[in-house]
Amino acid sequence: MIKIALDAMGGDFAPEATVEGALLAADELPSGSEVVLVGQQSVIENQLGGRQPSAGKLSICHAPDVIRMSEHPTKAFTQKPESSIAVGFGLLRRGDVQAFCSAGNTGAMHVGAIFSIRAIEGIIRPAIAGFAPKITGGHAVILDVGANAEVKPDVLAQFGHIGSLYARHVLNIERPRVALVNLGEEEEKGTLLTQAAYQLLKLNRHVNFVGNVEGRDLFRDKVDVIVCDGFTGNVILKLAEDFYDLLEEHHIFEQLEGKVDLDFFRNFNYEAVGGSPIIGVNGNVLIGHGVSSAMAIKNMCLQAARMAEAQIHLKIKKALSED
Amino acid sequence: MIKIALDAMGGDFAPEATVEGALLAADELPSGSEVVLVGQQSVIENQLGGRQPSAGKLSICHAPDVIRMSEHPTKAFTQKPESSIAVGFGLLRRGDVQAFCSAGNTGAMHVGAIFSIRAIEGIIRPAIAGFAPKITGGHAVILDVGANAEVKPDVLAQFGHIGSLYARHVLNIERPRVALVNLGEEEEKGTLLTQAAYQLLKLNRHVNFVGNVEGRDLFRDKVDVIVCDGFTGNVILKLAEDFYDLLEEHHIFEQLEGKVDLDFFRNFNYEAVGGSPIIGVNGNVLIGHGVSSAMAIKNMCLQAARMAEAQIHLKIKKALSED
């Protein structure tokens, strides 16, 4: 039985988007699963307006306090133990739920993960992962997308390893191809960082390293795990998301409905993925966009359920302990 | 009278694409202008097959040797003084032409520019610039896109300055907005490099600095000069170029011809721009894509003519000498 905690107060459109998203997710989750809405009980109940999905797939865990988007992450997390984010991490730490998601303060979610469930032993730096659509369908995982703007070569090499485990166990890719983002394909190209990381990845026996990948090849199904520093990954992810928005603003999807298969382009929509997992901590944590819609919240909860089912954090822990 | 030298032997589709592109450019250039095809005379004449644009707007400068795409840039440039690239730089250095373009070996073009016409005094590192389409029309200039994978903060600040001069004098933007690529909008975001560059750009009185720009805002007409290290710029440029290819492969342009205004998306096509200028050297130098088509070659020549008319390298020299 999978239980997913969702921060009902997190995101620009909470509680409407969060509660509606939770209802949608509850409908799609297998029976026995449950979404736990964490936040102010009266606010959540008001939004629910008496609605309940069948088979008790929704419950509420009261948290009287809220961390705002603008608050300082560390300060807010430590000084507001009754906030929805702190209470959610409490549920996760005690094993009352198998995953925790929020579209609220990203920094507070990151700090909360590090402070409450902590990094897995052997993890140098946990990463926030994003997803890049593949032209042949599905997504590649890209890490890091913002938690670590500056990294050392060994961190990039470890991103390749934990990203592989994620792709294998959550995205069900048998032997994930790992590549390093670079400005050329040749081994000696790039910065001192990428040159050193290239050598470490090449030698890493846990990783099916296929070499460098350039900006033009990110979506070309040449790679399943895209490795880069958080600065580069953040720029790539936001650029790709904007590409979807630009197509939508120009009514491309409407105009070509039924004429051209645009599923690949639809996969650039952040809502299709819903959330960015923190990889390398002792639990399943997902961070959503501040602007998350109900659809995005639903997909974040479903992704959380897949991560929980795969027990990806335990797989990573096991792999590192055997290293 | 503007004379543009074009490496007739450079690029995957030379001499066909280069000679055809030169003919197209010659047709569009004002009378009195001239495109000088640099390369093996017999090969060029063979491709021309007797064609000549009106008013003698095309000429040939024989260069018996060729630098191949795969050759080592420095070695090839110094050991092949009769190659089309070396001869082209000779014409430029002596003032026989006002610009030199090639879709050949990028490294050799870069080395050639540094060795033969040299960096302008005061330039820390010349940059290769690219162009990012703006949703409102036209392009922003982005630098660096690959010449300098690793840079110091003062280099980024200078990119802001020389990029501004380019945007003002070549793109005719009165007071160009300069922004720094970063993973967040706030001043303190990013790496040690971007944090330091932010402060230098803020203090630089030659620059209309508008702060950080994220991946999602690059095409949103918030900025005219996009400043970043060559690693980041290269990833952005290649990613953006691939967007165009992806749209074309899905027949989006064909399907929506006449129904939706897609000029903005067409501007992602590398052919629309044609070439990347090297900014900060004592002359007008442009580097084209290896895969350059005749259309790309044409637009590279026209861009070279605009740079030559604006005398952008002299404007930069003057600005730096007054600094």
XYZ file of C-alpha atoms in Angstrom:
646
model
C 0.000 0.000 0.000
C 1.505 3.263 -1.203
C 0.870 6.510 0.655
C 1.915 9.806 -0.921
C 1.999 13.009 1.143
C 1.247 16.196 -0.790
C 1.837 19.713 0.525
C -1.668 21.152 0.079
C -0.418 24.692 0.796
C 2.495 24.739 -1.689
C 2.491 26.560 -5.009
C 1.070 29.738 -6.472
C -2.344 28.170 -7.038
C -2.724 26.288 -3.749
C -5.008 25.079 -2.311
C -7.155 24.863 -5.442
C -4.554 23.283 -7.734
C -3.200 20.990 -5.013
C -6.549 19.664 -3.794
C -7.941 19.239 -7.313
C -4.701 17.577 -8.398
C -4.839 15.221 -5.430
C -8.413 14.221 -6.346
C -7.322 13.481 -9.935
C -4.340 11.449 -8.729
C -6.450 9.500 -6.226
C -8.768 8.496 -9.090
C -5.859 7.063 -11.063
C -3.884 5.401 -8.290
C -4.467 1.658 -7.744
C -6.793 0.739 -4.896
C -5.095 0.625 -1.545
C -3.080 3.744 -2.411
C -3.673 7.031 -0.655
C -2.864 10.704 -1.086
C -2.366 12.496 2.231
C -3.084 16.216 1.924
C -0.819 18.044 4.384
C -1.922 21.532 5.397
C -4.560 23.592 7.156
C -7.514 21.255 7.664
C -10.240 23.874 7.273
C -8.714 25.265 4.078
C -8.432 21.775 2.566
C -11.939 20.768 3.631
C -13.319 23.974 2.203
C -11.685 23.261 -1.148
C -12.869 19.648 -1.099
C -16.434 20.810 -0.447
C -17.459 17.328 0.664
C -15.920 15.476 -2.298
C -14.079 12.257 -1.560
C -12.684 9.751 -4.054
C -13.924 6.191 -3.649
C -12.291 3.700 -1.286
C -10.848 6.345 1.054
C -7.948 7.202 -1.253
C -7.624 10.678 0.244
C -6.895 11.809 3.768
C -5.877 15.010 5.524
C -2.972 15.584 7.902
C -3.372 18.930 9.657
C -0.428 21.373 9.617
C -1.353 24.792 10.935
C 1.618 26.747 9.542
C 2.739 27.617 5.995
C 6.172 28.405 4.496
C 5.723 31.154 1.885
C 7.498 31.142 -1.476
C 9.596 34.170 -0.560
C 10.848 32.915 2.816
C 14.470 32.022 3.464
C 14.608 28.210 3.109
C 16.797 27.194 6.058
C 15.320 29.739 8.442
C 11.739 28.924 7.472
C 12.218 25.165 7.684
C 13.882 25.234 11.103
C 11.622 27.897 12.612
C 8.310 26.498 11.377
C 8.112 22.886 12.609
C 4.340 22.940 12.143
C 4.437 24.087 8.540
C 3.056 21.758 5.883
C 6.584 21.151 4.526
C 8.046 20.272 7.930
C 5.054 18.081 8.823
C 5.267 16.336 5.434
C 8.940 15.497 5.996
C 7.993 14.235 9.477
C 5.546 11.762 7.893
C 8.209 10.659 5.410
C 10.934 10.264 8.025
C 8.721 8.125 10.245
C 7.690 5.945 7.309
C 3.997 6.961 7.561
C 4.163 7.832 3.854
C 6.471 6.540 1.078
C 6.882 9.869 -0.740
C 6.438 13.597 -0.158
C 5.733 16.197 -2.859
C 5.381 19.958 -2.835
C 5.075 22.766 -5.367
C 5.978 25.230 -2.619
C 9.283 26.825 -1.608
C 11.909 24.813 -3.548
C 14.738 25.796 -1.243
C 12.785 24.753 1.847
C 12.030 21.389 0.227
C 15.714 20.882 -0.506
C 16.767 21.939 2.982
C 14.007 19.784 4.460
C 15.237 16.729 2.572
C 18.830 17.242 3.675
C 17.922 18.046 7.314
C 15.190 15.503 7.941
C 15.766 12.403 5.836
C 19.402 13.250 4.921
C 21.626 12.220 2.045
C 22.252 8.518 1.510
C 25.650 7.448 2.866
C 28.200 7.758 0.075
C 26.270 10.427 -1.840
C 28.544 13.448 -2.319
C 25.738 15.804 -3.325
C 22.066 14.928 -3.836
C 20.752 16.159 -7.182
C 17.497 17.590 -8.416
C 16.547 15.840 -11.633
C 14.522 17.024 -14.598
C 13.225 15.275 -17.690
C 14.058 15.850 -21.347
C 11.629 14.484 -23.964
C 12.980 11.919 -26.404
C 11.889 12.143 -30.017
C 11.095 8.427 -29.946
C 8.858 8.833 -26.892
C 9.333 9.041 -23.159
C 11.947 11.090 -21.369
C 15.622 11.081 -20.512
C 16.527 12.077 -16.969
C 18.771 15.125 -16.647
C 20.732 15.909 -13.507
C 21.476 18.234 -11.898
C 18.958 20.961 -12.771
C 19.687 23.493 -10.082
C 20.583 22.128 -6.650
C 24.326 22.260 -7.362
C 25.348 25.171 -9.566
C 29.007 24.341 -9.029
C 30.274 20.785 -8.867
C 33.480 18.756 -8.907
C 34.186 16.005 -11.470
C 33.465 13.191 -8.978
C 30.014 14.654 -8.363
C 29.225 14.571 -12.095
C 30.419 10.976 -12.267
C 28.146 10.062 -9.354
C 25.230 11.841 -11.060
C 25.811 9.421 -13.932
C 25.570 6.480 -11.552
C 22.477 7.544 -9.583
C 20.801 8.822 -12.751
C 21.321 5.367 -14.284
C 19.676 3.719 -11.307
C 16.737 6.117 -11.621
C 16.362 5.492 -15.357
C 16.561 1.742 -14.843
C 14.225 1.348 -11.889
C 11.741 4.185 -12.386
C 11.768 4.736 -16.155
C 12.286 1.007 -16.840
C 15.198 1.459 -19.248
C 17.229 -1.741 -19.133
C 20.730 -0.388 -19.796
C 20.526 3.416 -19.702
C 22.942 5.354 -21.917
C 24.720 8.050 -19.906
C 26.216 11.118 -21.587
C 27.943 14.278 -20.439
C 26.703 17.654 -21.713
C 29.530 19.312 -23.621
C 30.224 21.751 -26.431
C 31.652 19.105 -28.720
C 31.615 15.352 -29.114
C 35.340 14.772 -28.794
C 36.794 13.505 -25.512
C 39.157 16.455 -25.031
C 36.500 19.154 -25.549
C 35.066 21.441 -22.915
C 36.152 22.757 -19.553
C 38.580 21.289 -17.024
C 35.467 20.042 -15.226
C 34.004 18.163 -18.181
C 37.388 16.827 -19.261
C 37.966 15.305 -15.837
C 34.374 14.086 -15.492
C 34.639 12.415 -18.901
C 37.551 10.286 -17.699
C 35.794 9.352 -14.443
C 32.605 8.389 -16.278
C 34.559 6.340 -18.792
C 36.172 4.357 -15.988
C 32.992 3.954 -13.920
C 31.897 0.345 -14.227
C 28.354 1.140 -12.996
C 27.714 3.435 -15.907
C 27.047 2.743 -19.595
C 28.861 5.888 -20.690
C 28.332 6.863 -24.326
C 30.429 10.054 -24.341
C 29.606 13.725 -24.756
C 26.256 15.068 -25.873
C 25.804 18.500 -27.479
C 22.819 20.846 -27.216
C 21.542 19.663 -30.575
C 21.414 16.006 -29.519
C 19.666 16.251 -26.147
C 16.257 15.218 -27.498
C 17.485 12.840 -30.175
C 17.261 9.581 -28.254
C 21.022 9.265 -28.072
C 20.999 9.314 -24.299
C 18.839 8.246 -21.321
C 20.765 9.998 -18.539
C 22.033 13.513 -19.240
C 24.788 14.567 -16.817
C 25.702 18.215 -16.172
C 26.244 20.791 -13.445
C 23.122 22.408 -11.984
C 23.758 25.700 -13.767
C 23.784 24.149 -17.236
C 20.911 21.785 -16.425
C 18.767 24.617 -15.145
C 19.281 26.646 -18.310
C 18.492 23.609 -20.502
C 15.361 22.675 -18.565
C 13.872 26.174 -18.478
C 14.683 26.740 -22.139
C 12.985 23.487 -23.099
C 9.928 24.297 -20.994
C 9.656 27.698 -22.633
C 9.770 26.047 -26.005
C 6.469 24.347 -25.154
C 4.962 27.632 -23.996
C 6.045 29.340 -27.221
C 4.377 26.640 -29.317
C 1.222 26.885 -27.267
C 1.085 30.669 -27.454
C 1.283 30.369 -31.236
C -1.662 27.905 -31.208
C 0.436 25.200 -32.854
C -1.214 22.391 -30.882
C -4.775 23.585 -31.582
C -4.118 24.122 -35.259
C -2.516 20.739 -35.833
C -4.810 18.651 -33.620
C -5.445 15.396 -35.429
C -3.143 16.328 -38.322
C 0.360 15.924 -36.942
C 1.444 13.734 -34.042
C 2.759 16.287 -31.568
C 3.109 14.026 -28.522
C 6.853 14.595 -28.524
C 6.364 18.366 -28.307
C 3.655 17.961 -25.653
C 6.238 16.164 -23.535
C 8.095 19.490 -23.198
C 5.194 20.664 -21.038
C 6.273 20.688 -17.404
C 2.747 19.506 -16.522
C 3.365 16.217 -18.354
C 6.069 15.352 -15.826
C 4.755 17.226 -12.849
C 7.756 17.270 -10.558
C 11.499 17.067 -10.145
C 12.750 14.319 -7.831
C 15.580 14.888 -5.381
C 17.862 11.926 -6.039
C 20.300 10.691 -3.412
C 18.315 11.193 -0.181
C 16.771 8.571 2.099
C 13.264 8.865 0.748
C 11.195 9.854 -2.241
C 10.896 13.615 -2.514
C 9.519 15.605 -5.446
C 9.505 19.328 -6.036
C 6.906 20.902 -8.317
C 6.889 24.153 -10.257
C 5.603 27.182 -8.354
C 2.967 27.640 -11.046
C 1.807 24.005 -10.866
C -1.700 23.379 -12.195
C -3.962 20.571 -10.974
C -2.729 18.482 -13.914
C 0.910 19.019 -12.886
C 0.099 18.132 -9.264
C -1.665 14.956 -10.399
C 1.326 13.874 -12.488
C 3.742 14.709 -9.666
C 1.745 12.417 -7.321
C 1.698 9.612 -9.909
C 5.441 9.971 -10.438
C 5.905 9.864 -6.655
C 3.934 6.614 -6.591
C 6.178 5.093 -9.282
C 9.280 6.131 -7.320
C 7.803 4.674 -4.128
C 6.894 1.407 -5.841
C 10.375 1.123 -7.315
C 11.861 1.952 -3.889
C 14.462 3.879 -5.806
C 16.092 5.358 -2.696
C 16.720 1.864 -1.330
C 18.138 0.719 -4.672
C 20.570 3.647 -4.622
C 21.496 2.959 -0.998
C 22.185 -0.693 -1.799
C 24.240 0.162 -4.895
C 26.405 2.629 -2.960
C 26.962 0.276 -0.035
C 28.259 -2.380 -2.450
C 30.556 0.087 -4.191
C 32.698 50.136 -51.750
C 32.452 46.972 -49.670
C 34.420 43.858 -50.567
C 33.672 40.575 -48.792
C 36.044 37.625 -49.072
C 34.409 34.199 -48.886
C 36.271 30.929 -48.442
C 34.977 29.035 -51.477
C 36.486 25.769 -50.218
C 35.030 25.837 -46.676
C 32.124 23.719 -45.461
C 30.719 20.260 -46.071
C 28.940 21.346 -49.265
C 31.704 23.475 -50.824
C 32.227 24.516 -53.545
C 28.574 24.148 -54.595
C 26.991 25.824 -51.557
C 29.679 28.515 -51.336
C 29.651 29.522 -55.001
C 25.843 29.435 -55.246
C 25.594 31.382 -51.989
C 28.063 33.973 -53.274
C 25.964 34.419 -56.432
C 22.821 34.935 -54.344
C 24.616 37.436 -52.100
C 26.070 39.331 -55.047
C 22.537 39.763 -56.422
C 21.369 41.360 -53.176
C 24.384 43.512 -52.331
C 24.255 47.179 -53.395
C 26.131 48.059 -56.581
C 29.798 48.694 -56.039
C 29.970 45.802 -53.575
C 31.880 42.663 -54.403
C 32.182 39.088 -53.172
C 35.690 37.691 -53.580
C 35.668 33.898 -53.837
C 38.898 32.602 -52.320
C 39.974 29.130 -53.379
C 41.095 26.900 -56.232
C 40.399 28.884 -59.392
C 39.525 25.929 -61.615
C 37.144 24.452 -59.028
C 35.368 27.788 -58.601
C 35.171 28.450 -62.341
C 33.841 24.985 -62.914
C 31.054 25.543 -60.373
C 30.273 28.984 -61.833
C 29.964 27.469 -65.293
C 30.253 30.861 -66.913
C 27.672 32.613 -64.706
C 28.522 36.111 -63.494
C 26.276 38.497 -61.608
C 25.802 41.913 -63.207
C 28.220 44.772 -62.633
C 31.204 42.586 -61.780
C 30.032 41.885 -58.250
C 31.976 38.636 -58.089
C 35.688 37.935 -58.420
C 38.073 35.077 -57.728
C 41.256 35.091 -55.673
C 43.220 31.905 -56.313
C 44.408 29.885 -53.324
C 45.803 26.479 -54.277
C 45.620 24.809 -50.865
C 42.725 23.749 -48.614
C 42.466 23.251 -44.831
C 40.214 20.239 -44.205
C 37.559 20.152 -41.450
C 39.442 17.498 -39.495
C 42.865 19.204 -39.488
C 44.463 20.602 -36.350
C 43.665 24.344 -36.439
C 46.999 25.899 -35.409
C 49.125 23.413 -37.333
C 47.032 23.688 -40.476
C 46.889 27.486 -40.414
C 50.644 27.950 -39.939
C 51.713 25.173 -42.296
C 49.359 26.029 -45.146
C 50.010 29.699 -46.031
C 48.428 29.134 -49.444
C 45.207 27.679 -48.109
C 41.974 29.566 -48.791
C 41.685 30.459 -45.089
C 45.240 31.834 -44.864
C 44.889 33.723 -48.166
C 41.526 35.152 -47.043
C 43.079 36.480 -43.840
C 45.898 37.942 -45.919
C 43.360 39.929 -47.974
C 41.685 41.109 -44.774
C 44.936 42.083 -43.044
C 46.093 44.134 -46.043
C 42.720 45.872 -46.296
C 41.974 44.434 -49.742
C 38.628 43.250 -48.341
C 36.536 44.542 -45.429
C 35.370 41.140 -44.172
C 36.252 37.465 -44.430
C 33.800 34.568 -44.016
C 34.204 30.807 -44.014
C 32.079 27.760 -43.252
C 35.272 25.704 -43.040
C 37.432 24.623 -40.113
C 36.134 26.761 -37.192
C 39.288 26.359 -35.162
C 41.489 27.435 -38.069
C 39.298 30.523 -38.574
C 39.653 31.382 -34.906
C 43.396 30.800 -34.924
C 43.683 32.737 -38.178
C 41.882 35.730 -36.701
C 44.088 35.772 -33.599
C 47.350 35.205 -35.540
C 46.791 37.437 -38.536
C 44.590 40.384 -37.599
C 44.951 39.923 -33.815
C 42.772 40.931 -30.900
C 41.986 44.616 -30.472
C 44.149 46.204 -27.787
C 42.323 45.965 -24.479
C 40.286 42.903 -25.444
C 40.885 40.174 -22.881
C 39.403 37.395 -25.012
C 37.691 37.770 -28.396
C 34.294 36.082 -28.465
C 32.320 34.128 -31.032
C 28.759 35.441 -31.067
C 25.503 33.760 -31.946
C 21.956 35.030 -32.349
C 18.824 34.234 -30.360
C 15.447 35.028 -31.971
C 13.224 37.505 -30.152
C 9.501 36.821 -30.024
C 8.863 40.398 -31.133
C 11.121 39.999 -34.183
C 14.816 40.202 -34.869
C 17.555 38.665 -32.791
C 19.469 39.210 -29.588
C 23.220 38.659 -29.758
C 24.597 35.954 -27.462
C 28.262 35.726 -26.545
C 30.306 33.668 -26.122
C 29.076 30.567 -27.978
C 32.164 28.416 -27.900
C 35.492 30.203 -28.242
C 35.970 30.463 -24.488
C 34.561 27.508 -22.584
C 36.059 28.825 -19.357
C 36.163 32.528 -18.533
C 36.847 34.934 -15.669
C 34.298 37.499 -14.441
C 36.070 40.423 -16.175
C 35.790 38.599 -19.494
C 32.031 38.240 -19.066
C 31.765 41.936 -18.205
C 33.694 42.813 -21.355
C 31.434 40.533 -23.409
C 28.585 42.740 -22.168
C 30.399 45.825 -23.432
C 31.449 44.570 -26.880
C 28.107 42.809 -27.333
C 26.383 46.146 -26.673
C 28.489 47.833 -29.328
C 27.603 45.086 -31.781
C 23.879 45.300 -31.010
C 23.937 49.075 -31.324
C 25.980 49.456 -34.496
C 25.119 46.285 -36.422
C 21.631 45.385 -35.158
C 20.661 49.076 -34.776
C 19.338 48.769 -31.240
C 19.642 52.188 -29.635
C 20.263 51.243 -26.021
C 20.773 47.487 -25.901
C 19.669 45.668 -22.756
C 22.434 43.420 -21.459
C 21.694 40.415 -19.243
C 23.698 37.602 -17.682
C 22.546 34.007 -18.146
C 21.807 32.550 -14.733
C 19.687 29.960 -12.968
C 17.616 32.559 -11.129
C 16.749 36.222 -11.366
C 18.117 37.283 -8.005
C 21.499 39.004 -7.790
C 23.022 36.440 -5.444
C 22.073 33.401 -7.558
C 24.407 31.207 -9.554
C 28.072 30.331 -9.435
C 31.021 32.323 -8.063
C 31.631 33.341 -11.687
C 28.152 34.735 -12.330
C 27.989 36.390 -8.906
C 31.214 38.286 -9.569
C 30.296 39.069 -13.181
C 26.948 40.437 -12.011
C 28.692 43.010 -9.833
C 31.113 44.005 -12.605
C 28.305 44.399 -15.130
C 26.245 46.434 -12.662
C 29.139 48.852 -12.211
C 30.084 49.049 -15.899
C 29.002 52.449 -17.173
C 29.206 51.316 -20.820
C 26.541 48.714 -20.304
C 22.775 48.966 -19.839
C 22.687 45.995 -17.489
C 19.204 44.641 -16.754
C 20.240 41.744 -14.484
C 20.053 37.979 -14.801
C 18.141 36.121 -17.486
C 16.926 32.530 -17.097
C 16.572 29.876 -19.779
C 12.860 30.571 -20.039
C 13.347 34.267 -20.832
C 16.030 34.101 -23.519
C 13.587 34.561 -26.424
C 11.126 36.821 -24.614
C 12.472 40.187 -25.723
C 13.760 40.987 -22.262
C 17.322 41.287 -23.471
C 19.341 42.332 -26.545
C 22.766 41.102 -25.440
C 22.943 37.723 -23.697
C 26.198 37.247 -21.782
C 27.541 33.832 -20.790
C 30.619 31.603 -20.901
C 31.241 29.748 -24.160
C 30.184 26.416 -22.684
C 26.706 27.620 -21.718
C 26.302 29.670 -24.905
C 27.232 26.727 -27.079
C 24.640 24.495 -25.407
C 21.955 27.199 -25.741
C 22.711 27.902 -29.397
C 22.799 24.274 -30.506
C 19.662 23.485 -28.525
C 17.823 26.423 -30.115
C 18.971 25.425 -33.592
C 17.721 21.907 -33.007
C 14.267 23.256 -32.093
C 13.989 24.539 -35.625
C 15.067 21.200 -37.056
C 12.567 19.363 -34.861
C 9.732 21.623 -36.044
C 10.738 21.160 -39.625
C 11.021 17.400 -39.349
C 7.455 17.366 -38.008
C 6.294 19.436 -41.035
C 5.027 22.226 -38.782
C 6.027 24.971 -41.220
C 4.458 23.278 -44.254
C 1.233 22.487 -42.416
C 0.748 25.977 -41.044
C 1.883 27.947 -44.082
C -0.430 30.924 -44.407
C -2.366 30.034 -41.248
C -0.038 30.995 -38.401
C 2.759 33.565 -38.476
C 5.809 31.441 -37.782
C 8.514 33.997 -38.610
C 9.713 33.903 -35.028
C 10.248 30.137 -35.223
C 11.862 30.452 -38.656
C 14.426 32.734 -37.036
C 15.713 29.710 -35.086
C 17.022 28.382 -38.398
C 20.793 28.836 -38.508
C 20.413 29.634 -42.219
C 18.478 32.791 -41.378
C 21.553 34.228 -39.690
C 24.219 32.464 -41.682
C 27.297 33.035 -39.578
C 28.794 33.734 -36.180
C 31.024 36.824 -35.985
C 34.263 36.829 -34.031
C 33.963 39.978 -31.931
C 37.020 41.761 -30.583
C 39.523 41.309 -33.417
C 40.875 43.926 -35.823
C 38.576 43.069 -38.697
C 35.250 41.552 -39.616
C 35.376 37.778 -39.477
C 32.455 35.372 -39.661
C 32.349 31.637 -39.150
C 29.600 29.558 -40.732
C 28.172 26.144 -39.870
C 29.995 23.216 -41.417
C 26.700 22.153 -43.010
C 26.064 25.620 -44.498
C 23.659 25.673 -47.435
C 23.781 28.284 -50.198
C 21.097 30.242 -48.300
C 23.251 30.239 -45.156
C 26.299 31.349 -47.143
C 24.291 34.153 -48.705
C 23.094 35.410 -45.339
C 26.599 35.150 -43.888
C 27.893 37.390 -46.702
C 25.082 39.898 -46.168
C 25.785 39.959 -42.445
C 29.473 40.486 -43.212
C 28.513 43.461 -45.381
C 26.474 44.978 -42.545
C 29.397 44.527 -40.152
C 31.773 46.081 -42.679
C 29.460 49.048 -43.283
C 29.097 49.614 -39.566
C 32.896 49.308 -39.166
C 32.114 47.520 -35.940
C 35.732 46.558 -35.243
C 36.788 50.223 -35.384
C 33.902 51.220 -33.101
C 35.057 48.624 -30.585
C 38.672 49.766 -30.901
C 37.669 53.376 -30.315
C 35.472 52.511 -27.334
C 38.260 50.514 -25.688
C 40.892 53.186 -26.287
C 38.660 55.731 -24.525
C 38.019 53.405 -21.591
